[in-house]
Short mmCIF file of C-alpha atoms and ligand atoms in Angstrom, two decimals:
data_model
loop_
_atom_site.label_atom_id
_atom_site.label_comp_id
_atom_site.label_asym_id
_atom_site.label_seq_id
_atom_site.Cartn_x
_atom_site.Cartn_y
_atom_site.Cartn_z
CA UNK R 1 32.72 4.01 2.23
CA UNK R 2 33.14 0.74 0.02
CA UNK R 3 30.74 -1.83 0.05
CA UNK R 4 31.06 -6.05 -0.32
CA UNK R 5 28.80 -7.34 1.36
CA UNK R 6 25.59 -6.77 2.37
CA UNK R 7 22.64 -7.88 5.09
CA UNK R 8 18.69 -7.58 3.91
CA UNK R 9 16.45 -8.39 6.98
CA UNK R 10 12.76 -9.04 5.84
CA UNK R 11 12.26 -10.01 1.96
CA UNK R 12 9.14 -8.87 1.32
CA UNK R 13 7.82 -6.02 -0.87
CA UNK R 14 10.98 -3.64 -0.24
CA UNK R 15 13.58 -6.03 1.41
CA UNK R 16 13.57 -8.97 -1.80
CA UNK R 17 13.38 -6.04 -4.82
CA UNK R 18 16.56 -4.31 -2.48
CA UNK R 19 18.57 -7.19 -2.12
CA UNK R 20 18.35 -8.61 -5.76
CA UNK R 21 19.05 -5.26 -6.91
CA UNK R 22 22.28 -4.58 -4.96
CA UNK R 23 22.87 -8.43 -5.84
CA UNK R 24 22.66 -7.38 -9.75
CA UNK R 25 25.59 -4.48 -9.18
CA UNK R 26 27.73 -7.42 -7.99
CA UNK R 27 27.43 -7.05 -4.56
CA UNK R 28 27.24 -9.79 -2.36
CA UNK R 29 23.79 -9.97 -0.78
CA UNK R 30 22.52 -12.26 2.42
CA UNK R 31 18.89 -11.74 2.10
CA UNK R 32 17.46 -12.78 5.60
CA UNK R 33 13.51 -13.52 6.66
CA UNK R 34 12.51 -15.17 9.52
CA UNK R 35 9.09 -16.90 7.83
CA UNK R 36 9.64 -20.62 7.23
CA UNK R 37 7.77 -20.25 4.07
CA UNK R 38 9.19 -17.07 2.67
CA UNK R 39 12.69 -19.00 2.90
CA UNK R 40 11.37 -21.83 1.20
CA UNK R 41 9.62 -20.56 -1.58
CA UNK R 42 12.96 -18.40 -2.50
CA UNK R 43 14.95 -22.03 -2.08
CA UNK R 44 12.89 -23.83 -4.39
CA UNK R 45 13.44 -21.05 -6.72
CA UNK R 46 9.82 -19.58 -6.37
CA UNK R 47 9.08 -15.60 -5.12
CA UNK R 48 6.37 -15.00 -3.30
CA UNK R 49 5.51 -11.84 -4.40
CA UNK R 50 3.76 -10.31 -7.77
CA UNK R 51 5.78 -7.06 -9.08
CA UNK R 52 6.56 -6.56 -12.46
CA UNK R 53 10.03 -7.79 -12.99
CA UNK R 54 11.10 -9.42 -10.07
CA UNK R 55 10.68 -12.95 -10.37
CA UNK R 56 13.51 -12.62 -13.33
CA UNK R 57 15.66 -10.46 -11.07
CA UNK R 58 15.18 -12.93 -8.24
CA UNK R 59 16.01 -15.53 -10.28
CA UNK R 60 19.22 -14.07 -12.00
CA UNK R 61 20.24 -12.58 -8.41
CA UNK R 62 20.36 -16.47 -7.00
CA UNK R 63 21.82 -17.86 -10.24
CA UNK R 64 24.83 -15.58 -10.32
CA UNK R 65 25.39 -16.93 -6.39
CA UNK R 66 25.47 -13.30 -5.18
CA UNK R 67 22.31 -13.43 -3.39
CA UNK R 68 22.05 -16.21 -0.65
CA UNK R 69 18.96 -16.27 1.82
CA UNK R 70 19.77 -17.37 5.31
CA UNK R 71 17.42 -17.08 8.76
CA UNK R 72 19.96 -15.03 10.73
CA UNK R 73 22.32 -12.15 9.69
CA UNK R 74 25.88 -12.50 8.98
CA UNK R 75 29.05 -10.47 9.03
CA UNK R 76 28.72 -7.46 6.86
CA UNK R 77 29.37 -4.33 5.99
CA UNK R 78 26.23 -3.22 5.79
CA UNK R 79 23.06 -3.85 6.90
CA UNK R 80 19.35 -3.04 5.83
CA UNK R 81 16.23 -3.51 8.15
CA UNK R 82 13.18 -3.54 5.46
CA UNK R 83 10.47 -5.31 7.81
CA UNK R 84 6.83 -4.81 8.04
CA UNK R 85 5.64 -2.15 11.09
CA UNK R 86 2.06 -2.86 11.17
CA UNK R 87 -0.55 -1.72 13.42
CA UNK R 88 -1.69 -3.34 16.38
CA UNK R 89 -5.42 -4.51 15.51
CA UNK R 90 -6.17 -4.57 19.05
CA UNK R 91 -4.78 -2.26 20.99
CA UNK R 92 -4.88 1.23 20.89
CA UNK R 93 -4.47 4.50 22.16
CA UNK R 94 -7.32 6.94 23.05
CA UNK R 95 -6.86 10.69 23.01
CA UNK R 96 -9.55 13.20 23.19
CA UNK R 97 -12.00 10.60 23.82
CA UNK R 98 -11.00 9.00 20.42
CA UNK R 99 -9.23 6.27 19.37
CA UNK R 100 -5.93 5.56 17.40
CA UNK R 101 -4.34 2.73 16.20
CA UNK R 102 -0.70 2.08 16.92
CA UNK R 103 2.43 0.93 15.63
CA UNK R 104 3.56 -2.60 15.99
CA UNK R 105 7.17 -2.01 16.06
CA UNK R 106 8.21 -5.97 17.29
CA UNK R 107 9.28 -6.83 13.93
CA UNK R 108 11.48 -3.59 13.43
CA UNK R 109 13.15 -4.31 17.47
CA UNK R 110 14.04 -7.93 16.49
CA UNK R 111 15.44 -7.62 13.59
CA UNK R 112 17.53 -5.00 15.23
CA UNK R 113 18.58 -7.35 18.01
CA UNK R 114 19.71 -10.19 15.68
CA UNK R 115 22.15 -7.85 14.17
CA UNK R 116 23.96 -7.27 17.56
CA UNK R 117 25.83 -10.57 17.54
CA UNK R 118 27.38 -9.52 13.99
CA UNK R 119 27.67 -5.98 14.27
CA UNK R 120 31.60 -4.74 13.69
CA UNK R 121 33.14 -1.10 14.16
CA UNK R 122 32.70 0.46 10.67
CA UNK R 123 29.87 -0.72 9.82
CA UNK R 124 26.35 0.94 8.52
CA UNK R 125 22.81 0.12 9.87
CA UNK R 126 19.91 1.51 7.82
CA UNK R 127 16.76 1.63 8.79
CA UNK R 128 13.78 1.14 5.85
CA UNK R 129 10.67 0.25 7.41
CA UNK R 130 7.98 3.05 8.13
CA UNK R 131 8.28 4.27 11.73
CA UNK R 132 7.08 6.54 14.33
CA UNK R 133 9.40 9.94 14.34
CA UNK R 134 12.20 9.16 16.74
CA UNK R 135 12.63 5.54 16.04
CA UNK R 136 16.04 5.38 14.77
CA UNK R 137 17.84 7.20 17.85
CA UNK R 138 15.11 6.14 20.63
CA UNK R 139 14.60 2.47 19.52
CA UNK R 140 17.42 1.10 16.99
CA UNK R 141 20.25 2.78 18.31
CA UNK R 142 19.96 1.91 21.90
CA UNK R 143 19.27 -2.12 21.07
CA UNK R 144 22.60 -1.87 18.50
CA UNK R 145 24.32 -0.28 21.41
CA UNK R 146 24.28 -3.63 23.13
CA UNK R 147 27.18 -4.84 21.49
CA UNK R 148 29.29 -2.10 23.23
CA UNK R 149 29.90 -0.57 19.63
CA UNK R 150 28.37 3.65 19.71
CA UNK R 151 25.76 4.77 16.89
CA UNK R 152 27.39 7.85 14.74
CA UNK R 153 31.19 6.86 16.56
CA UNK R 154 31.66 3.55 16.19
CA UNK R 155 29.47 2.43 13.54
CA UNK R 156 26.87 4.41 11.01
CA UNK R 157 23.47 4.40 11.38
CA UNK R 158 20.81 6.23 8.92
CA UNK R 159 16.96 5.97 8.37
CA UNK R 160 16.19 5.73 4.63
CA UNK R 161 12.45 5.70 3.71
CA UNK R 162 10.74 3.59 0.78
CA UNK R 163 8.97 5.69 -1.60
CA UNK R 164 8.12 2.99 -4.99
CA UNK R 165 4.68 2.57 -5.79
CA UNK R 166 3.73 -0.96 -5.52
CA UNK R 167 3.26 -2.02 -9.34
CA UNK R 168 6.17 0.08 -10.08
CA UNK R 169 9.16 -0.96 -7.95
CA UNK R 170 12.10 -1.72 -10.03
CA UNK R 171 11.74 1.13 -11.60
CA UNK R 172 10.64 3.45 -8.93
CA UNK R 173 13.82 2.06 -6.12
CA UNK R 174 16.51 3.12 -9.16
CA UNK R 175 14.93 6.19 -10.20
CA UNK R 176 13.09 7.61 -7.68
CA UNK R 177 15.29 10.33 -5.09
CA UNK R 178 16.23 8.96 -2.27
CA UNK R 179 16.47 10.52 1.37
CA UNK R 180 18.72 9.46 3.91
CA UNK R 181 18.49 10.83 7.34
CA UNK R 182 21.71 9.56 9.40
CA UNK R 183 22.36 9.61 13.47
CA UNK R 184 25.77 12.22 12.52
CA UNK R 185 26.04 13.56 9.20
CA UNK R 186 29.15 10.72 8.66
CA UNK R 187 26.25 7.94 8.56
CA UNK R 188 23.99 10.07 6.14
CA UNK R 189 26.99 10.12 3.74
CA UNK R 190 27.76 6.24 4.27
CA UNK R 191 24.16 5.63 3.45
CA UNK R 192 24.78 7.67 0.10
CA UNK R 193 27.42 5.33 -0.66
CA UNK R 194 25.67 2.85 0.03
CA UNK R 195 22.50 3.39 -2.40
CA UNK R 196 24.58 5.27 -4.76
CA UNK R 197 25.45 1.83 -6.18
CA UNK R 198 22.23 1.68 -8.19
CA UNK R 199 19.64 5.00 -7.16
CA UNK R 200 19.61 7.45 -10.86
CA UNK R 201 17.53 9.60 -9.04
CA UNK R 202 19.03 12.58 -6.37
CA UNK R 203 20.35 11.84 -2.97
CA UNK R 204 19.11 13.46 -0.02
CA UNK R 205 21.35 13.68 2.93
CA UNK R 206 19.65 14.97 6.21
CA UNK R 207 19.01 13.64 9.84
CA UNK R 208 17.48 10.69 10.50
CA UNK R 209 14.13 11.92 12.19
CA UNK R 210 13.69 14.57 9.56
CA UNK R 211 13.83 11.54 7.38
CA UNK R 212 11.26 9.52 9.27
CA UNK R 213 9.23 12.68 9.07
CA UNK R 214 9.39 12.79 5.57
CA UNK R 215 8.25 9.81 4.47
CA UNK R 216 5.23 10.14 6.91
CA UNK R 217 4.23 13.38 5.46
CA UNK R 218 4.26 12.32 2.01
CA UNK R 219 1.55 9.24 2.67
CA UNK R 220 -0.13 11.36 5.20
CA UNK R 221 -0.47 14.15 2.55
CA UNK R 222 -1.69 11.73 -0.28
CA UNK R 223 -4.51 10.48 2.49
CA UNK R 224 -5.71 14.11 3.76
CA UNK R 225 -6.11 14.81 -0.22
CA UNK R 226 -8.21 11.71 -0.99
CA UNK R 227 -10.07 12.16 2.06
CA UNK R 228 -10.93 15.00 0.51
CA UNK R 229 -11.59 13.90 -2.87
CA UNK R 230 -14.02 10.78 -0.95
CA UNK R 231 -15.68 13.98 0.69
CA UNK R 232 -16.51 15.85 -2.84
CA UNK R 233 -17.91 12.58 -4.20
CA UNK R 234 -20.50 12.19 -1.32
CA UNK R 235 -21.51 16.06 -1.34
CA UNK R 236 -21.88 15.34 -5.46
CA UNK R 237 -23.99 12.66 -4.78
CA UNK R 238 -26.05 14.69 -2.92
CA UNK R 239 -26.47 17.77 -5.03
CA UNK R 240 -26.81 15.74 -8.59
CA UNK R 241 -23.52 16.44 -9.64
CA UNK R 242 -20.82 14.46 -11.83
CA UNK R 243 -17.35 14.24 -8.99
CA UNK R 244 -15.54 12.74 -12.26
CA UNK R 245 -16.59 15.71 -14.28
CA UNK R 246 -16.39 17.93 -11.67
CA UNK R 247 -12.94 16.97 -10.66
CA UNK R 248 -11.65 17.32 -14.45
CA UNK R 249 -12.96 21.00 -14.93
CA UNK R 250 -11.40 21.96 -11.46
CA UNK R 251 -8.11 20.73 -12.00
CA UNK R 252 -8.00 22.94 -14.93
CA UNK R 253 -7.02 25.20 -12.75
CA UNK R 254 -3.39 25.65 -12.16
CA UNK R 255 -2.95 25.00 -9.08
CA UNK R 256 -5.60 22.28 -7.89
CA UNK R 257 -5.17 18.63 -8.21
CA UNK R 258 -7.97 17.08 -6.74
CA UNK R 259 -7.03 12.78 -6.59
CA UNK R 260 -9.66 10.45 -6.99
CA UNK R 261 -12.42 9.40 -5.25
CA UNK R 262 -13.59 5.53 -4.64
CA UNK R 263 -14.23 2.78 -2.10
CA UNK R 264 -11.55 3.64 0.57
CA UNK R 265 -8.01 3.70 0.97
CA UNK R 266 -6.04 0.62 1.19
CA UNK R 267 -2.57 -0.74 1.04
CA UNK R 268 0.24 -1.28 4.08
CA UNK R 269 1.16 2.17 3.60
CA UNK R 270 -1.44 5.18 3.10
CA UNK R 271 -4.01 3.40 5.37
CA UNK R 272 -1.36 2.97 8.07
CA UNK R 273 0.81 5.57 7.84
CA UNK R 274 -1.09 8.84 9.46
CA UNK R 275 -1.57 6.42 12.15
CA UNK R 276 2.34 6.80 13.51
CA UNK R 277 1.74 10.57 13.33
CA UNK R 278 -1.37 10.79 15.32
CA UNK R 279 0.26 8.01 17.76
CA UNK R 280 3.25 10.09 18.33
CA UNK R 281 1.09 13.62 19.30
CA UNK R 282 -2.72 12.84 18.94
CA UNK R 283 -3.19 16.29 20.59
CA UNK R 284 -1.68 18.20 17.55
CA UNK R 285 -3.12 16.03 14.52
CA UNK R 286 -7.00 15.91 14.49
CA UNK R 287 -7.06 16.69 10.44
CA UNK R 288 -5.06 13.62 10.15
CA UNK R 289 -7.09 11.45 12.18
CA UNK R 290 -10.17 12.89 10.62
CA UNK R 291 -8.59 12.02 7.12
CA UNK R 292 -8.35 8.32 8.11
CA UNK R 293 -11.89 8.10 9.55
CA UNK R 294 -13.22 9.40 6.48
CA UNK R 295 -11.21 7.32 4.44
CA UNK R 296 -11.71 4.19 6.87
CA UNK R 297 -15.28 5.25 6.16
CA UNK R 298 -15.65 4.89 2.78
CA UNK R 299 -16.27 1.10 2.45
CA UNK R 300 -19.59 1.54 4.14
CA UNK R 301 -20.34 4.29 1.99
CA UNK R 302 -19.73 2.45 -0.83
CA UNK R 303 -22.34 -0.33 0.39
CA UNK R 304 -24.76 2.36 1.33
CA UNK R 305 -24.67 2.93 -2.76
CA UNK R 306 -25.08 -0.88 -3.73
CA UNK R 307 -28.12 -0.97 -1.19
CA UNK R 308 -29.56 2.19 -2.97
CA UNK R 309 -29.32 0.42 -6.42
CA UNK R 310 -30.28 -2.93 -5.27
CA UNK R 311 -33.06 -1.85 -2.85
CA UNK R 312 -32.24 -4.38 -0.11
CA UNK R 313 -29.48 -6.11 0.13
CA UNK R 314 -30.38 -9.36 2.34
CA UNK R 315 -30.36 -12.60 -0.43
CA UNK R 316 -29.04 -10.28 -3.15
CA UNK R 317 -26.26 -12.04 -5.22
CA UNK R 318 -23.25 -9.70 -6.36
CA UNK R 319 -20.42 -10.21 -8.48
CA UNK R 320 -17.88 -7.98 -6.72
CA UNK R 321 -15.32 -7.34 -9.39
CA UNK R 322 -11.38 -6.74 -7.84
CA UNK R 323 -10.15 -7.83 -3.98
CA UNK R 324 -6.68 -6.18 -4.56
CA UNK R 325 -6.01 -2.92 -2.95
CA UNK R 326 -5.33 -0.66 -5.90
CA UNK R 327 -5.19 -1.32 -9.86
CA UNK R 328 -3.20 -3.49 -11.39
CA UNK R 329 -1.79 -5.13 -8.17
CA UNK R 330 -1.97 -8.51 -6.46
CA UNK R 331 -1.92 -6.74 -3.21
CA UNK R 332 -5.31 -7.73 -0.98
CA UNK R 333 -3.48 -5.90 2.45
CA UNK R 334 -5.70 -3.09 3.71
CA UNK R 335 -8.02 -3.84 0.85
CA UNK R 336 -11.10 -1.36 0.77
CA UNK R 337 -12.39 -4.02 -1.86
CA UNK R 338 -12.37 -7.23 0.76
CA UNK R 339 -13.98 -4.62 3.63
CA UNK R 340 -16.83 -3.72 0.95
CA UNK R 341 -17.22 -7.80 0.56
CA UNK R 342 -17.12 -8.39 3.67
CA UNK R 343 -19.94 -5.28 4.67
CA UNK R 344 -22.59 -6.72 2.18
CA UNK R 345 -21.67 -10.34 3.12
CA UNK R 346 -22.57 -8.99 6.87
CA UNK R 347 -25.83 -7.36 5.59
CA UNK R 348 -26.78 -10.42 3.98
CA UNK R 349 -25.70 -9.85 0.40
CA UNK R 350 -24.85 -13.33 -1.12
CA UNK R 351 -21.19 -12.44 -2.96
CA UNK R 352 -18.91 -14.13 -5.27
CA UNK R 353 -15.76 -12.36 -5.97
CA UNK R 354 -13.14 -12.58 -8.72
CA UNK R 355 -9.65 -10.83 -8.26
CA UNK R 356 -7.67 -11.45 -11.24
CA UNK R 357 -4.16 -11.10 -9.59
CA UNK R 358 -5.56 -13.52 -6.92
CA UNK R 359 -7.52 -16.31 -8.68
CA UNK R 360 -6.73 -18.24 -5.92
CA UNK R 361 -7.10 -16.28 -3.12
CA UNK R 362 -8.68 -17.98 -0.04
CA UNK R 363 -9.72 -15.33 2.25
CA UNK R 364 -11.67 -16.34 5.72
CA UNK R 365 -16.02 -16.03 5.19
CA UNK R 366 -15.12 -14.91 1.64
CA UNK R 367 -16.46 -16.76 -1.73
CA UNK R 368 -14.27 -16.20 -4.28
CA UNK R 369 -14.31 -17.41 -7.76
CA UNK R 370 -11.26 -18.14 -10.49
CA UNK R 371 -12.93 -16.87 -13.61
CA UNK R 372 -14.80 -13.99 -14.17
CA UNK R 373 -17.33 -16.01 -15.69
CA UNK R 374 -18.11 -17.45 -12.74
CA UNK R 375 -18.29 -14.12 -10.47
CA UNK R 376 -20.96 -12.97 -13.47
CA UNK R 377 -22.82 -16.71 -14.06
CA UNK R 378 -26.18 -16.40 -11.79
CA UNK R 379 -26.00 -12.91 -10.27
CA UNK R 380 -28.47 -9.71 -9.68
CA UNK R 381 -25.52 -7.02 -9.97
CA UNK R 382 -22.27 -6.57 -10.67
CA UNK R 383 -20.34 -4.30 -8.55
CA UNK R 384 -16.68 -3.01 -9.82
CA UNK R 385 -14.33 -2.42 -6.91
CA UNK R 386 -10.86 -2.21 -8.74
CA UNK R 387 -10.38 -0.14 -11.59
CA UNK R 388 -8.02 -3.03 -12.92
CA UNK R 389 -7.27 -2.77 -17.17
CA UNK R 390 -8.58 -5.77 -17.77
CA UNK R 391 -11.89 -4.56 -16.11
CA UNK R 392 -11.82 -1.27 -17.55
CA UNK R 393 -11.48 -2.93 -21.03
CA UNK R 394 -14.70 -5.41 -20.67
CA UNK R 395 -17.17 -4.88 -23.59
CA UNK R 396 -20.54 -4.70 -21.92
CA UNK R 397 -22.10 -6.80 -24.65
CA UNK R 398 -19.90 -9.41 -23.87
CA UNK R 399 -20.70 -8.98 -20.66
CA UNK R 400 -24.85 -8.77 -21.22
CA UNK R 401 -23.68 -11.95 -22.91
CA UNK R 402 -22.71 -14.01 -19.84
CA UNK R 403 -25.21 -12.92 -17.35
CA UNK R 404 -28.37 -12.00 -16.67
CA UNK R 405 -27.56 -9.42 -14.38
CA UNK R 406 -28.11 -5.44 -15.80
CA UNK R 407 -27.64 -4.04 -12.64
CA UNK R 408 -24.04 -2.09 -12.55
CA UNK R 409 -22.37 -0.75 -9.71
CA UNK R 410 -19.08 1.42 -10.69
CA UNK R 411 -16.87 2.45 -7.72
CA UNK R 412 -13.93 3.68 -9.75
CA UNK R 413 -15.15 5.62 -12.81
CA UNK R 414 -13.98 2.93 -15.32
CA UNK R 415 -17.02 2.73 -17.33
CA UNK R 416 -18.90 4.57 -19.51
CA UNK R 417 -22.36 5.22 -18.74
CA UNK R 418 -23.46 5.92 -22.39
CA UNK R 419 -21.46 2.12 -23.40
CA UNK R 420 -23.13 0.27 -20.71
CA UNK R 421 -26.70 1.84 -21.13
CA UNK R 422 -26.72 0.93 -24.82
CA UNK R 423 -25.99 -2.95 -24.11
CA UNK R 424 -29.08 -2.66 -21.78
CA UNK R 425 -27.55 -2.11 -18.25
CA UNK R 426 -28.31 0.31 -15.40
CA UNK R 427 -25.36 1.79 -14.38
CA UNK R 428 -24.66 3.19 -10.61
CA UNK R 429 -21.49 5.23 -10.23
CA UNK R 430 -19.71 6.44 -6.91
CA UNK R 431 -19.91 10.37 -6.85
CA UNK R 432 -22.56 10.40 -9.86
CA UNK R 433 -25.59 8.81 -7.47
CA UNK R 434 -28.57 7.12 -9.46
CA UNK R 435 -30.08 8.71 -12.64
CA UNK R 436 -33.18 9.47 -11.06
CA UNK R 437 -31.52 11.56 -8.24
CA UNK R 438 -29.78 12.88 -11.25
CA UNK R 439 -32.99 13.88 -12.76
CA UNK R 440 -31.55 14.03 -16.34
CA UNK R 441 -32.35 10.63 -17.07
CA UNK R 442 -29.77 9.97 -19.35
CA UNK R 443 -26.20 8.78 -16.91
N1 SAJ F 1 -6.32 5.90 -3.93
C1 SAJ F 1 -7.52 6.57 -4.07
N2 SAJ F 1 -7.54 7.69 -4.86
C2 SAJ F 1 -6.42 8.16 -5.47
C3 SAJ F 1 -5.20 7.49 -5.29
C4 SAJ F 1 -5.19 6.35 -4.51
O1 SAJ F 1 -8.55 6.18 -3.53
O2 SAJ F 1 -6.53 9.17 -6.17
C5 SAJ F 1 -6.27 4.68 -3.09
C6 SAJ F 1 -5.77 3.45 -3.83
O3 SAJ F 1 -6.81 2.83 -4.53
C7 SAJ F 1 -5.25 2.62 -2.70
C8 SAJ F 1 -4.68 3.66 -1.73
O4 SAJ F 1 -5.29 4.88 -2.09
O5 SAJ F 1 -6.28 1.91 -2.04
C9 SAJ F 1 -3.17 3.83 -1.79
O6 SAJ F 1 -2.70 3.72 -3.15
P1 SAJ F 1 -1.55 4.67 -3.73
O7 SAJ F 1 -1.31 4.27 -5.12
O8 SAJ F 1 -1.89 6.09 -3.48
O9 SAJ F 1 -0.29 4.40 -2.82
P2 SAJ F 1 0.49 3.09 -2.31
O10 SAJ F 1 -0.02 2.80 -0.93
O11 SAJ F 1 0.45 2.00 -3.30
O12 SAJ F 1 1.98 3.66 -2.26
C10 SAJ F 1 2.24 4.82 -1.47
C11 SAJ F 1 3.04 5.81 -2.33
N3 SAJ F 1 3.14 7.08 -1.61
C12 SAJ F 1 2.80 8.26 -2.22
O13 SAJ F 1 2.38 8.32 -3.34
C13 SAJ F 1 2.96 9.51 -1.41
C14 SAJ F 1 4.42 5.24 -2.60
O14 SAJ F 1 5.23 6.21 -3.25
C15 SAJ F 1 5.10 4.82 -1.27
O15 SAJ F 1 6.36 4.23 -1.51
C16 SAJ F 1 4.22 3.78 -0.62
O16 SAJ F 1 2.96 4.40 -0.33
C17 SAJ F 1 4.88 3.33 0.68
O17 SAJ F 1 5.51 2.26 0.67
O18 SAJ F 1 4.81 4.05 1.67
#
């Protein structure tokens, strides 16, 4: 199948890196969002989101006139659906006298309905957004089937999952292999097409639920494993053991490879995907569910440690160092780093936080600061949340230099015990427990 022109509906992490990209192989893009401000921001020649890269691809994408952003779909010839499925905060499913979250799958319906009015014979609808197994044929292809046109006869549909690391997208969407699951194995191979305009990396053709499943199984793996990892840290804690150095000298072995421990899973995707899994049969996934309530678990863990090192908490004033979800990122969604805040805040710790991809961020009951200097200015202990560089690379004498505080709190392994202790600090690590539990004295 040959491709002109195409449809992006949602422009956020996936849909705006997408549409500029296809828009940079000379296609011609309509990049559609239904959030006032989203729209506007791309108008005025802004982007609203931080990944490496994109602002210049943005920019060159709506230069060169090939990418246009509109509020509705047009005619096309194809047509992506890249919009958020997030969980329902309030309502949720109980199984087993337990409770789930669920998937909020509004955004992923309406975005399928405004296609209808558009949508010709011929053409191909893909599906992006992380779903529940089953939604292509049970949800999408019933609401396209509205404009009379058949799924897999009259037009092609396919589910293609996301797979690029936030931080990493550019590279990761052209590189990375791609599955697409299709409705008939016509649609999978119009989907090829399709992405075979820019993907380098292979092409998967399969069905479209396998598909879903896929892409489920791959964030619900990474979770189980540093549920896991979370697990070993607490159970070194307890028996005076290094996690860090335990983890290297196990995954000398050839087949172990043992991810990292720290302050809890975040992100739109790893916290939320195992969710859609246990939603869709909570009767055959209690090691999933488990995973998530460990991981969901680890924030307060991670306060339990700042309370041992600290004492008490109530008055205590912490520098909390990193909001964003994961390194390097400007990311705060899910954030295990704004839940660890917000648990010490609750507990009466007085907190001032600095996230350097965020200077500005404004998040509700939160104090947050622009400079680091300010976070360190005037406070008891400093508590590292995100193993950011420009974290990892702080001297500690420069650091001894700005505050009175030698009270150190290390969540993600970035510093060095031995470094820290000689500029006069008392360092607390996550897995590692305090040097007296230790009993060595000397990390
Ligand atoms: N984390 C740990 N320990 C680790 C690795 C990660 O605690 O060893 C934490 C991170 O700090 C973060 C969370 O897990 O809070 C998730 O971060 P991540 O880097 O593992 O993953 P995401 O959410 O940024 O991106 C994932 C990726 N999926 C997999 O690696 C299987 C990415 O490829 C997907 O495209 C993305 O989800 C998505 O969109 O689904």
């Amino acid at each position: 199948m040959k491709f002109q022109k195409l449809c992006v509906i949602g422009l956020g992490y996936i849909g705006l890196p997408t549409a500029s990209t296809f828009a940079a192989q000379g296609l011609q893009v309509v990049g559609v969002d239904v959030n006032p401000s989203v729209l506007e921001t791309l108008r005025n020649g802004g982007v609203h989101i931080h990944e490496p890269g994109l602002r210049t691809l943005v920019e060159a994408a709506l230069r060169s006139g090939r990418l246009t952003i509109r509020e509705k779909p047009e005619e096309a010839d194809a047509f992506i659906i890249a919009v958020p499925t997030p969980f329902y905060e309030d309502c949720f499913g109980e199984h087993d006298e337990r409770w789930y979250k669920r998937a909020d799958m509004r955004a992923v319906a309406s975005a399928t309905e405004s296609i209808v009015p558009v949508l010709q014979r011929g053409n191909l609808v893909i599906l992006e957004s992380t779903s529940p197994p089953r939604t292509t044929v049970d949800l999408v292809a019933p609401i396209l089937e509205k404009s009379g046109l058949r799924a897999g006869v009259d037009f092609h549909l396919a589910y293609s999952p996301e797979r690029v690391l936030p931080g990493q997208i550019l590279r990761e969407l052209i590189e990375n292999a791609r599955v697409i699951g299709g409705v008939t194995p016509e649609s999978a191979r119009a989907g090829r097409d399709l992405y075979a305009i820019f993907v380098k990396g292979e092409i998967v053709q399969t069905d479209a639920t396998t598909a879903e499943m896929v892409k489920l199984m791959e964030n619900t793996y990474r979770d189980v494993n540093i549920a896991i990892a979370n697990e070993f840290a607490r159970l070194a804690e307890r028996f005076g053991v290094d996690i860090w150095e335990a983890i290297r000298i196990a995954n000398l072995h050839p087949r172990v490879r043992i991810l990292s421990p720290g302050p809890g899973v975040g992100g739109h995707c790893i916290s939320v995907d195992p969710w859609f899994l246990v939603e869709a049969a909570p009767d055959l996934t209690p090691l999933i569910a488990m995973a998530r309530r460990v991981n969901d678990g680890q924030p307060h863990y991670a306060v339990a440690l700042i309370k041992r090192a600290l004492g008490s908490l109530a008055g205590k004033r912490i520098a909390a160092l990193g909001l964003a979800y994961k390194p390097d990122v400007d990311d705060l969604r899910e954030s295990p780093a704004v839940e660890v805040v917000r648990l010490l805040q609750q507990e009466g710790a007085l907190v001032r936080a600095f996230e350097p991809f965020k200077p500005q961020a404004d998040l509700p009951g939160l104090t947050t600061v622009a400079a680091l200097e300010d976070a360190l200015r005037e406070t008891e202990c400093i508590v590292l949340l995100v193993r950011h560089g420009q974290f990892v690379a702080l001297q500690p004498a420069e650091v001894a230099a700005i505050t009175a505080a030698r009270l150190v709190v290390d969540m993600v392994n970035a510093w060095k015990a031995e470094d820290w202790q000689a500029a006069g600090f008392r360092l607390y690590r996550l897995g590692v427990g305090s040097p007296e539990s230790r009993g060595d004295g000397a990390r």
